[in-house]
mmCIF file of C-alpha atoms in Angstrom:
data_model
loop_
_atom_site.group_PDB
_atom_site.id
_atom_site.type_symbol
_atom_site.label_atom_id
_atom_site.label_comp_id
_atom_site.label_asym_id
_atom_site.label_seq_id
_atom_site.Cartn_x
_atom_site.Cartn_y
_atom_site.Cartn_z
ATOM 1 C CA MET V 25 122.216 112.155 106.839
ATOM 2 C CA LEU V 26 123.997 109.230 108.079
ATOM 3 C CA PHE V 27 120.634 107.428 108.444
ATOM 4 C CA ILE V 28 119.691 108.490 104.910
ATOM 5 C CA ILE V 29 122.958 107.212 103.599
ATOM 6 C CA ILE V 30 122.561 103.745 105.380
ATOM 7 C CA THR V 31 118.925 103.567 103.994
ATOM 8 C CA PHE V 32 120.343 104.166 100.553
ATOM 9 C CA ILE V 33 122.761 101.444 100.925
ATOM 10 C CA TYR V 34 120.116 98.999 102.456
ATOM 11 C CA TRP V 35 118.049 99.229 99.238
ATOM 12 C CA PHE V 36 120.973 99.416 96.871
ATOM 13 C CA SER V 37 122.057 95.870 98.106
ATOM 14 C CA LEU V 38 118.638 94.625 97.688
ATOM 15 C CA TYR V 39 117.720 95.888 94.243
ATOM 16 C CA ILE V 40 121.185 95.913 92.345
ATOM 17 C CA TYR V 41 120.291 92.837 90.470
ATOM 18 C CA VAL V 42 116.555 93.247 89.948
ATOM 19 C CA PRO V 43 116.286 94.272 86.317
ATOM 20 C CA VAL V 44 118.272 91.109 85.216
ATOM 21 C CA PHE V 45 117.051 88.748 87.857
ATOM 22 C CA VAL V 46 114.215 87.208 85.707
ATOM 23 C CA SER V 47 116.682 86.874 82.815
ATOM 24 C CA TYR V 48 119.413 85.332 85.187
ATOM 25 C CA LEU V 49 116.879 82.705 86.425
ATOM 26 C CA ASP V 50 116.068 81.965 82.810
ATOM 27 C CA PHE V 51 119.921 81.481 82.315
ATOM 28 C CA LEU V 52 119.987 79.077 85.107
ATOM 29 C CA GLY V 53 117.042 77.110 83.386
ATOM 30 C CA GLY V 54 113.941 78.125 85.453
ATOM 31 C CA THR V 55 110.498 77.841 84.044
ATOM 32 C CA TYR V 56 108.094 80.896 84.318
ATOM 33 C CA THR V 57 106.336 79.296 87.115
ATOM 34 C CA LEU V 58 109.508 78.511 89.088
ATOM 35 C CA VAL V 59 111.022 81.934 88.185
ATOM 36 C CA GLY V 60 107.642 83.676 89.520
ATOM 37 C CA PHE V 61 108.045 81.551 92.662
ATOM 38 C CA ILE V 62 111.526 82.547 93.274
ATOM 39 C CA VAL V 63 110.841 86.286 92.577
ATOM 40 C CA GLY V 64 107.843 86.222 94.874
ATOM 41 C CA SER V 65 109.742 84.010 97.611
ATOM 42 C CA TYR V 66 111.237 87.390 98.693
ATOM 43 C CA GLY V 67 107.773 88.144 100.165
ATOM 44 C CA ILE V 68 107.353 84.843 102.051
ATOM 45 C CA MET V 69 109.831 85.756 104.796
ATOM 46 C CA GLN V 70 108.275 89.166 104.982
ATOM 47 C CA ILE V 71 104.975 87.569 105.633
ATOM 48 C CA LEU V 72 106.391 85.521 108.321
ATOM 49 C CA LEU V 73 108.845 88.104 110.024
ATOM 50 C CA ARG V 74 107.521 91.546 109.752
ATOM 51 C CA LEU V 75 104.776 91.313 112.356
ATOM 52 C CA PRO V 76 107.075 89.647 114.824
ATOM 53 C CA VAL V 77 109.819 92.149 114.266
ATOM 54 C CA GLY V 78 107.470 95.003 114.845
ATOM 55 C CA ILE V 79 106.088 93.457 118.012
ATOM 56 C CA ILE V 80 109.554 92.755 119.520
ATOM 57 C CA SER V 81 110.875 96.183 118.440
ATOM 58 C CA ASP V 82 107.856 97.823 120.229
ATOM 59 C CA ARG V 83 108.188 95.524 123.399
ATOM 60 C CA LEU V 84 111.828 96.460 123.645
ATOM 61 C CA GLN V 85 111.542 99.949 122.271
ATOM 62 C CA ILE V 86 114.634 99.374 120.089
ATOM 63 C CA ARG V 87 115.214 99.751 116.380
ATOM 64 C CA LYS V 88 118.846 99.783 115.720
ATOM 65 C CA PRO V 89 119.733 96.085 116.135
ATOM 66 C CA PHE V 90 116.976 95.340 113.353
ATOM 67 C CA VAL V 91 118.569 97.886 111.016
ATOM 68 C CA MET V 92 121.875 96.071 111.540
ATOM 69 C CA ILE V 93 120.333 92.714 111.012
ATOM 70 C CA GLY V 94 118.795 93.979 107.611
ATOM 71 C CA LEU V 95 122.084 95.155 106.371
ATOM 72 C CA ILE V 96 123.993 91.908 107.265
ATOM 73 C CA THR V 97 121.325 89.533 105.759
ATOM 74 C CA GLY V 98 121.495 91.706 102.615
ATOM 75 C CA VAL V 99 125.198 91.181 102.353
ATOM 76 C CA ILE V 100 124.763 87.396 102.977
ATOM 77 C CA SER V 101 122.226 87.264 100.240
ATOM 78 C CA CYS V 102 124.220 89.065 97.565
ATOM 79 C CA PHE V 103 127.332 86.984 98.279
ATOM 80 C CA GLY V 104 125.175 83.901 98.163
ATOM 81 C CA PHE V 105 124.120 84.763 94.534
ATOM 82 C CA ALA V 106 127.535 85.489 93.689
ATOM 83 C CA LEU V 107 129.231 82.392 95.007
ATOM 84 C CA THR V 108 126.743 79.728 93.656
ATOM 85 C CA GLU V 109 124.995 79.092 90.371
ATOM 86 C CA SER V 110 121.892 76.888 90.750
ATOM 87 C CA LEU V 111 118.161 77.452 91.066
ATOM 88 C CA GLU V 112 118.257 75.815 94.583
ATOM 89 C CA PHE V 113 120.720 78.345 96.085
ATOM 90 C CA ALA V 114 119.217 81.223 94.198
ATOM 91 C CA LEU V 115 115.812 80.406 95.867
ATOM 92 C CA LEU V 116 117.772 80.274 99.308
ATOM 93 C CA ALA V 117 119.508 83.553 98.610
ATOM 94 C CA ARG V 118 116.179 85.143 97.788
ATOM 95 C CA PHE V 119 114.620 83.879 100.901
ATOM 96 C CA ILE V 120 117.360 85.594 102.811
ATOM 97 C CA SER V 121 116.879 88.755 100.970
ATOM 98 C CA GLY V 122 113.256 88.446 102.173
ATOM 99 C CA VAL V 123 114.741 88.567 105.800
ATOM 100 C CA THR V 124 116.545 91.661 104.791
ATOM 101 C CA ALA V 125 113.420 93.346 103.601
ATOM 102 C CA SER V 126 111.581 92.374 106.737
ATOM 103 C CA MET V 127 113.713 94.833 108.815
ATOM 104 C CA TRP V 128 112.324 97.661 106.899
ATOM 105 C CA VAL V 129 109.816 97.818 109.760
ATOM 106 C CA ALA V 130 112.667 99.209 111.872
ATOM 107 C CA PHE V 131 113.794 101.573 109.244
ATOM 108 C CA THR V 132 110.575 103.264 108.725
ATOM 109 C CA VAL V 133 109.510 103.655 112.366
ATOM 110 C CA LEU V 134 113.146 104.887 113.300
ATOM 111 C CA TYR V 135 112.960 107.343 110.417
ATOM 112 C CA ALA V 136 109.490 108.616 111.385
ATOM 113 C CA SER V 137 110.715 109.227 114.983
ATOM 114 C CA TYR V 138 112.674 111.928 113.884
ATOM 115 C CA PHE V 139 109.511 113.833 112.860
ATOM 116 C CA LYS V 140 106.502 115.244 114.689
ATOM 117 C CA GLN V 141 103.584 112.831 114.372
ATOM 118 C CA GLU V 142 101.528 115.240 112.259
ATOM 119 C CA ASP V 143 104.347 115.189 109.665
ATOM 120 C CA THR V 144 104.300 111.459 109.410
ATOM 121 C CA THR V 145 102.980 111.335 105.836
ATOM 122 C CA LYS V 146 105.681 113.867 104.767
ATOM 123 C CA ALA V 147 108.265 111.658 106.336
ATOM 124 C CA MET V 148 107.072 108.593 104.644
ATOM 125 C CA GLY V 149 107.255 110.475 101.329
ATOM 126 C CA ASN V 150 110.853 111.510 102.129
ATOM 127 C CA VAL V 151 111.939 108.054 103.065
ATOM 128 C CA GLN V 152 110.056 106.681 99.789
ATOM 129 C CA PHE V 153 112.158 109.251 97.949
ATOM 130 C CA ILE V 154 115.320 107.872 99.422
ATOM 131 C CA THR V 155 114.135 104.290 98.739
ATOM 132 C CA VAL V 156 113.331 104.947 95.075
ATOM 133 C CA SER V 157 116.409 107.003 94.321
ATOM 134 C CA SER V 158 118.665 104.081 95.577
ATOM 135 C CA GLN V 159 116.440 101.600 93.562
ATOM 136 C CA LEU V 160 116.874 103.922 90.619
ATOM 137 C CA ILE V 161 120.600 104.145 90.772
ATOM 138 C CA SER V 162 121.252 100.503 91.551
ATOM 139 C CA MET V 163 118.793 99.156 89.005
ATOM 140 C CA GLY V 164 120.319 101.553 86.309
ATOM 141 C CA LEU V 165 123.681 100.076 86.958
ATOM 142 C CA SER V 166 122.462 96.425 86.832
ATOM 143 C CA GLY V 167 122.418 95.898 83.082
ATOM 144 C CA TYR V 168 125.625 97.678 82.520
ATOM 145 C CA LEU V 169 127.419 95.552 85.058
ATOM 146 C CA VAL V 170 126.030 92.346 83.413
ATOM 147 C CA SER V 171 126.885 93.491 79.882
ATOM 148 C CA HIS V 172 130.512 94.258 80.987
ATOM 149 C CA TRP V 173 131.457 91.818 83.715
ATOM 150 C CA GLY V 174 128.695 89.010 83.583
ATOM 151 C CA TRP V 175 125.796 87.808 85.679
ATOM 152 C CA LYS V 176 127.767 87.925 88.933
ATOM 153 C CA ALA V 177 128.858 91.370 88.893
ATOM 154 C CA PRO V 178 125.717 92.993 90.402
ATOM 155 C CA PHE V 179 125.711 90.463 93.099
ATOM 156 C CA TRP V 180 129.416 91.268 94.147
ATOM 157 C CA LEU V 181 128.845 94.899 94.104
ATOM 158 C CA GLY V 182 125.717 94.703 96.171
ATOM 159 C CA GLY V 183 127.705 92.756 98.765
ATOM 160 C CA VAL V 184 130.566 95.037 98.897
ATOM 161 C CA ILE V 185 128.325 98.285 99.200
ATOM 162 C CA GLY V 186 126.202 96.459 101.668
ATOM 163 C CA THR V 187 129.365 95.863 103.828
ATOM 164 C CA ILE V 188 130.050 99.501 104.012
ATOM 165 C CA GLY V 189 126.493 100.053 105.289
ATOM 166 C CA ILE V 190 127.025 97.489 108.086
ATOM 167 C CA ILE V 191 130.127 99.480 109.224
ATOM 168 C CA LEU V 192 128.212 102.791 108.951
ATOM 169 C CA SER V 193 125.234 101.367 111.000
ATOM 170 C CA LEU V 194 127.352 101.046 114.129
ATOM 171 C CA ARG V 195 126.993 104.999 114.509
ATOM 172 C CA VAL V 196 123.087 105.005 114.166
ATOM 173 C CA ARG V 197 121.473 106.518 117.182
ATOM 174 C CA GLU V 198 118.037 105.647 118.609
ATOM 175 C CA VAL V 199 115.709 108.753 119.361
ATOM 176 C CA SER V 200 116.216 109.267 123.133
ATOM 177 C CA GLY V 201 112.580 110.372 123.420
ATOM 178 C CA GLU V 202 111.325 106.986 121.974
ATOM 179 C CA LYS V 203 113.294 105.032 124.512
ATOM 180 C CA ASN V 204 111.471 106.545 127.288
ATOM 181 C CA THR V 205 108.112 105.845 125.741
ATOM 182 C CA LYS V 206 105.752 103.413 127.503
ATOM 183 C CA LYS V 207 106.427 100.014 126.204
ATOM 184 C CA ILE V 208 103.396 98.201 124.444
ATOM 185 C CA GLU V 209 101.541 95.762 126.513
ATOM 186 C CA LYS V 210 100.065 92.471 125.409
ATOM 187 C CA HIS V 211 96.602 93.489 125.714
ATOM 188 C CA GLU V 212 97.418 96.483 123.576
ATOM 189 C CA LEU V 213 98.348 94.341 120.543
ATOM 190 C CA THR V 214 94.730 93.277 119.756
ATOM 191 C CA GLU V 215 93.929 97.118 119.660
ATOM 192 C CA VAL V 216 96.475 97.348 116.657
ATOM 193 C CA PHE V 217 94.919 94.472 114.975
ATOM 194 C CA ARG V 218 91.531 96.165 115.008
ATOM 195 C CA GLU V 219 92.672 99.437 113.617
ATOM 196 C CA LYS V 220 90.645 99.459 110.430
ATOM 197 C CA ILE V 221 92.707 102.042 108.735
ATOM 198 C CA VAL V 222 95.874 100.021 109.052
ATOM 199 C CA LEU V 223 94.031 96.932 107.689
ATOM 200 C CA LYS V 224 92.644 98.809 104.598
ATOM 201 C CA ALA V 225 95.803 100.514 104.076
ATOM 202 C CA ALA V 226 97.716 97.288 104.086
ATOM 203 C CA ILE V 227 95.197 95.419 101.772
ATOM 204 C CA LEU V 228 95.646 98.204 99.272
ATOM 205 C CA SER V 229 99.426 98.242 99.522
ATOM 206 C CA ALA V 230 99.359 94.506 99.186
ATOM 207 C CA ILE V 231 97.663 95.014 95.714
ATOM 208 C CA ALA V 232 99.919 97.852 94.821
ATOM 209 C CA HIS V 233 102.995 95.755 95.650
ATOM 210 C CA ALA V 234 101.823 92.927 93.708
ATOM 211 C CA VAL V 235 101.575 95.052 90.659
ATOM 212 C CA LEU V 236 105.137 96.479 91.297
ATOM 213 C CA PHE V 237 106.644 93.112 91.622
ATOM 214 C CA ILE V 238 104.840 91.771 88.528
ATOM 215 C CA THR V 239 105.963 94.723 86.358
ATOM 216 C CA MET V 240 109.119 96.776 86.962
ATOM 217 C CA PHE V 241 110.587 94.618 89.790
ATOM 218 C CA GLY V 242 109.606 91.337 87.873
ATOM 219 C CA PHE V 243 108.816 90.701 84.243
ATOM 220 C CA THR V 244 108.876 94.298 82.512
ATOM 221 C CA PRO V 245 112.693 94.298 81.978
ATOM 222 C CA ASP V 246 112.505 90.860 80.645
ATOM 223 C CA TYR V 247 109.819 91.861 78.244
ATOM 224 C CA ALA V 248 111.839 94.857 77.099
ATOM 225 C CA LEU V 249 114.580 92.376 76.207
ATOM 226 C CA THR V 250 112.330 90.580 73.769
ATOM 227 C CA ILE V 251 111.281 93.670 71.746
ATOM 228 C CA GLY V 252 114.729 94.979 71.215
ATOM 229 C CA ALA V 253 116.225 96.218 74.524
ATOM 230 C CA GLU V 254 119.722 95.071 75.462
ATOM 231 C CA SER V 255 121.084 94.318 78.926
ATOM 232 C CA GLU V 256 123.286 97.485 78.964
ATOM 233 C CA THR V 257 120.231 99.660 77.601
ATOM 234 C CA LEU V 258 117.917 98.569 80.373
ATOM 235 C CA LEU V 259 118.731 101.662 82.375
ATOM 236 C CA PHE V 260 116.574 103.544 79.921
ATOM 237 C CA LEU V 261 113.511 101.422 81.074
ATOM 238 C CA VAL V 262 114.719 101.726 84.506
ATOM 239 C CA PHE V 263 115.041 105.582 84.491
ATOM 240 C CA SER V 264 111.680 106.070 82.608
ATOM 241 C CA PHE V 265 109.872 104.076 85.457
ATOM 242 C CA MET V 266 111.963 104.999 88.473
ATOM 243 C CA ILE V 267 112.279 108.784 88.023
ATOM 244 C CA PRO V 268 108.670 109.453 88.052
ATOM 245 C CA HIS V 269 108.261 106.816 90.750
ATOM 246 C CA ALA V 270 110.753 108.864 92.965
ATOM 247 C CA ILE V 271 109.097 112.226 92.157
ATOM 248 C CA ALA V 272 105.408 111.123 92.754
ATOM 249 C CA PRO V 273 105.716 110.799 96.588
ATOM 250 C CA ILE V 274 107.135 114.372 96.801
ATOM 251 C CA VAL V 275 104.248 115.647 94.559
ATOM 252 C CA THR V 276 101.703 113.664 96.404
ATOM 253 C CA GLY V 277 103.049 114.704 100.074
ATOM 254 C CA SER V 278 103.701 118.447 99.214
ATOM 255 C CA TYR V 279 100.901 119.247 96.822
ATOM 256 C CA LEU V 280 98.270 116.831 96.228
ATOM 257 C CA ILE V 281 97.513 115.773 99.730
ATOM 258 C CA ALA V 282 96.680 119.404 100.656
ATOM 259 C CA ARG V 283 94.135 119.666 97.708
ATOM 260 C CA PHE V 284 92.458 116.277 97.256
ATOM 261 C CA GLN V 285 91.160 113.533 99.666
ATOM 262 C CA LYS V 286 93.489 110.631 100.055
ATOM 263 C CA TRP V 287 90.898 108.267 98.665
ATOM 264 C CA THR V 288 90.687 110.229 95.510
ATOM 265 C CA ILE V 289 94.409 110.227 95.108
ATOM 266 C CA LEU V 290 94.546 106.454 95.581
ATOM 267 C CA MET V 291 91.712 105.847 92.987
ATOM 268 C CA ILE V 292 93.544 107.967 90.426
ATOM 269 C CA GLY V 293 96.814 106.130 91.169
ATOM 270 C CA PHE V 294 95.268 102.666 90.967
ATOM 271 C CA LEU V 295 93.541 103.743 87.691
ATOM 272 C CA GLY V 296 96.952 104.476 86.260
ATOM 273 C CA THR V 297 98.495 101.402 87.656
ATOM 274 C CA CYS V 298 95.616 99.332 85.923
ATOM 275 C CA ILE V 299 95.861 100.839 82.635
ATOM 276 C CA PHE V 300 99.691 101.214 82.054
ATOM 277 C CA SER V 301 100.308 97.728 83.345
ATOM 278 C CA ALA V 302 97.699 95.905 81.279
ATOM 279 C CA ILE V 303 98.842 97.515 78.037
ATOM 280 C CA ILE V 304 102.557 96.300 78.286
ATOM 281 C CA PRO V 305 102.269 93.114 76.329
ATOM 282 C CA PHE V 306 100.637 94.993 73.438
ATOM 283 C CA ILE V 307 103.539 97.360 72.912
ATOM 284 C CA SER V 308 106.220 96.576 70.502
ATOM 285 C CA SER V 309 108.002 99.741 70.375
ATOM 286 C CA LEU V 310 110.592 100.496 73.120
ATOM 287 C CA PRO V 311 110.206 104.421 73.223
ATOM 288 C CA ILE V 312 106.368 103.813 73.649
ATOM 289 C CA LEU V 313 107.140 101.264 76.204
ATOM 290 C CA TYR V 314 109.296 103.843 78.184
ATOM 291 C CA VAL V 315 106.578 106.527 77.914
ATOM 292 C CA SER V 316 103.934 104.076 79.240
ATOM 293 C CA GLN V 317 106.052 103.015 82.132
ATOM 294 C CA ALA V 318 106.950 106.638 83.074
ATOM 295 C CA LEU V 319 103.292 107.020 83.521
ATOM 296 C CA ASN V 320 103.173 103.713 85.377
ATOM 297 C CA GLY V 321 105.922 104.742 87.621
ATOM 298 C CA PHE V 322 104.230 107.935 88.673
ATOM 299 C CA ALA V 323 100.888 106.289 89.234
ATOM 300 C CA GLN V 324 102.409 103.620 91.457
ATOM 301 C CA GLY V 325 104.518 106.178 93.302
ATOM 302 C CA MET V 326 101.417 108.069 94.201
ATOM 303 C CA THR V 327 99.813 105.194 96.042
ATOM 304 C CA ILE V 328 102.637 103.295 98.197
ATOM 305 C CA PRO V 329 104.114 106.168 100.543
ATOM 306 C CA LEU V 330 100.427 107.654 100.805
ATOM 307 C CA LEU V 331 99.224 104.135 102.144
ATOM 308 C CA MET V 332 102.395 103.861 104.455
ATOM 309 C CA GLY V 333 101.586 107.330 105.928
ATOM 310 C CA MET V 334 97.999 106.406 106.551
ATOM 311 C CA ALA V 335 98.889 103.299 108.283
ATOM 312 C CA ASN V 336 101.439 105.211 110.491
ATOM 313 C CA GLN V 337 99.909 108.405 111.237
ATOM 314 C CA THR V 338 97.071 107.674 113.818
ATOM 315 C CA ILE V 339 99.130 104.955 115.787
ATOM 316 C CA PRO V 340 100.806 106.150 119.038
ATOM 317 C CA SER V 341 104.670 105.897 118.896
ATOM 318 C CA ASN V 342 104.856 102.898 121.504
ATOM 319 C CA LYS V 343 102.645 100.731 118.984
ATOM 320 C CA ARG V 344 104.088 102.017 115.777
ATOM 321 C CA ALA V 345 106.335 99.256 114.987
ATOM 322 C CA THR V 346 103.736 96.836 115.622
ATOM 323 C CA ALA V 347 101.259 98.650 113.466
ATOM 324 C CA MET V 348 103.902 98.742 110.666
ATOM 325 C CA GLY V 349 104.854 95.211 111.228
ATOM 326 C CA LEU V 350 101.248 94.278 110.624
ATOM 327 C CA PHE V 351 100.903 96.599 107.673
ATOM 328 C CA GLN V 352 104.026 95.312 105.991
ATOM 329 C CA ALA V 353 103.370 91.636 106.646
ATOM 330 C CA ILE V 354 100.031 92.084 104.951
ATOM 331 C CA TYR V 355 101.503 93.907 101.941
ATOM 332 C CA ALA V 356 104.132 91.257 101.694
ATOM 333 C CA LEU V 357 101.383 88.890 100.550
ATOM 334 C CA GLY V 358 101.241 91.049 97.475
ATOM 335 C CA ILE V 359 105.041 90.806 97.002
ATOM 336 C CA PHE V 360 104.722 86.955 97.050
ATOM 337 C CA LEU V 361 101.400 86.215 95.318
ATOM 338 C CA GLY V 362 101.548 88.757 92.670
ATOM 339 C CA PRO V 363 104.635 87.271 90.714
ATOM 340 C CA PHE V 364 103.636 83.764 91.746
ATOM 341 C CA ILE V 365 100.124 83.977 90.364
ATOM 342 C CA ALA V 366 101.411 85.906 87.317
ATOM 343 C CA GLY V 367 103.929 82.996 86.628
ATOM 344 C CA LEU V 368 101.260 80.262 87.023
ATOM 345 C CA PHE V 369 99.169 82.087 84.530
ATOM 346 C CA SER V 370 102.022 82.313 82.107
ATOM 347 C CA HIS V 371 101.172 79.041 80.439
ATOM 348 C CA GLU V 372 98.268 80.923 78.680
ATOM 349 C CA GLY V 373 100.870 83.149 76.749
ATOM 350 C CA PRO V 374 103.927 84.227 78.876
ATOM 351 C CA TYR V 375 103.460 87.963 78.775
ATOM 352 C CA VAL V 376 99.864 88.726 77.897
ATOM 353 C CA SER V 377 98.575 86.816 81.041
ATOM 354 C CA VAL V 378 101.271 88.102 83.348
ATOM 355 C CA PHE V 379 100.754 91.769 82.691
ATOM 356 C CA LEU V 380 96.932 91.412 82.518
ATOM 357 C CA THR V 381 97.177 89.903 85.977
ATOM 358 C CA ALA V 382 98.927 93.156 87.007
ATOM 359 C CA GLY V 383 96.172 95.150 85.477
ATOM 360 C CA GLY V 384 93.395 93.188 87.041
ATOM 361 C CA ALA V 385 95.041 93.787 90.555
ATOM 362 C CA GLY V 386 95.142 97.563 89.715
ATOM 363 C CA PHE V 387 91.412 97.327 89.009
ATOM 364 C CA ILE V 388 90.591 95.687 92.290
ATOM 365 C CA GLY V 389 92.629 98.553 93.959
ATOM 366 C CA ILE V 390 90.243 101.068 92.087
ATOM 367 C CA ILE V 391 87.159 99.355 93.320
ATOM 368 C CA LEU V 392 88.288 99.019 96.970
ATOM 369 C CA SER V 393 89.387 102.669 96.909
ATOM 370 C CA MET V 394 86.145 103.818 95.715
ATOM 371 C CA LYS V 395 84.183 101.636 98.145
ATOM 372 C CA TRP V 396 86.274 102.624 101.294
ATOM 373 C CA GLY V 397 86.528 106.392 100.200
ATOM 374 C CA PHE V 398 82.665 106.508 99.949
ATOM 375 C CA MET V 399 82.315 104.831 103.221
ATOM 376 C CA ASN V 400 84.787 107.272 104.931
ATOM 377 C CA THR V 401 82.942 110.432 103.345
ATOM 378 C CA THR V 402 79.549 109.012 104.550
ATOM 379 C CA VAL V 403 80.909 108.708 108.169
ATOM 380 C CA GLN V 404 82.347 112.072 108.035
ATOM 381 C CA GLY V 405 79.162 113.575 106.707
ATOM 382 C CA LYS V 406 77.115 111.947 109.597
ATOM 383 C CA ARG V 407 79.562 113.305 112.025
ATOM 384 C CA ALA V 408 79.065 116.757 110.644
ATOM 385 C CA GLN V 409 75.514 116.459 110.923
ATOM 386 C CA SER V 410 75.415 115.414 114.427
ATOM 387 C CA LEU V 411 77.810 118.278 115.343
#
């Protein structure tokens, strides 16, 4: 329960300002290209740090220090936004938040260590539920805070809550069995890099995160404001997306995974992602936008935890942080490139090109899921025939 609370706080400090972030950068005078770069810069540090964090964590077989670093840098980032008011410092604070997010490697591996290996997918569904619940509550508060206390209120609250998380993290305990696990050797690192399932899951997760950071964690709230939403009522958009997004991992882990092939679930998830992202700029009614994004939230929630579980499940515990570091470093490319490319295309028409970019990414996810799913079925069929 302590670890669940700390995980909740970790994501709270990272996402308390997300729905109003694009509008805040507009307020500071940023162009769409610059805004897209600043939003996506959160992913740059993750690309650089997640794999080294995973390797070091596995070499030392420790997770707690990285959990604490994540909480500390999250507080620094929030207070950095709160105490400054320029695009340059906003970019710096966003980079620091990327350091915070890089430590998620340690969070996921430590949480997974509390479960049996065969329950890894369920564990990742649980941790995704905690993550999305925190994002839901924090993002729901964001617009209300801005409308009553100004642009800086979400940053101040994120910093204060994050400080509580730092204090609580002092009581986190490593799993004793994991400390006694054989430490990963240098020659074993290349084995992790050759794990095809990790690489495939990471590429698909990069696509999924590109769409997520273009849409709900990027430009969708700003678009909602242009068709009649107000800062205070953004919580309706947040709830419509995030509640299904929180429910989807539970439904997938408890029901769908037992009845359907993983690749089939991924294809359906990316299909919904493609359709309900591409139609956003053609919607002029807020109620219709809420319904479409509820479906989008569920579709995206089907794919992300499933991919995380696929990357984690077949890896021995002494290599798990390295595998997750590789997995998360690759999907961080999507976090950066998604908003950045969408921002570059915005000169074609700010919103149409942005959301069609997201839809296009979802379509690529469909194609890759179909291809790799077919290859996997073919391999399994050949094995069955040989037996």
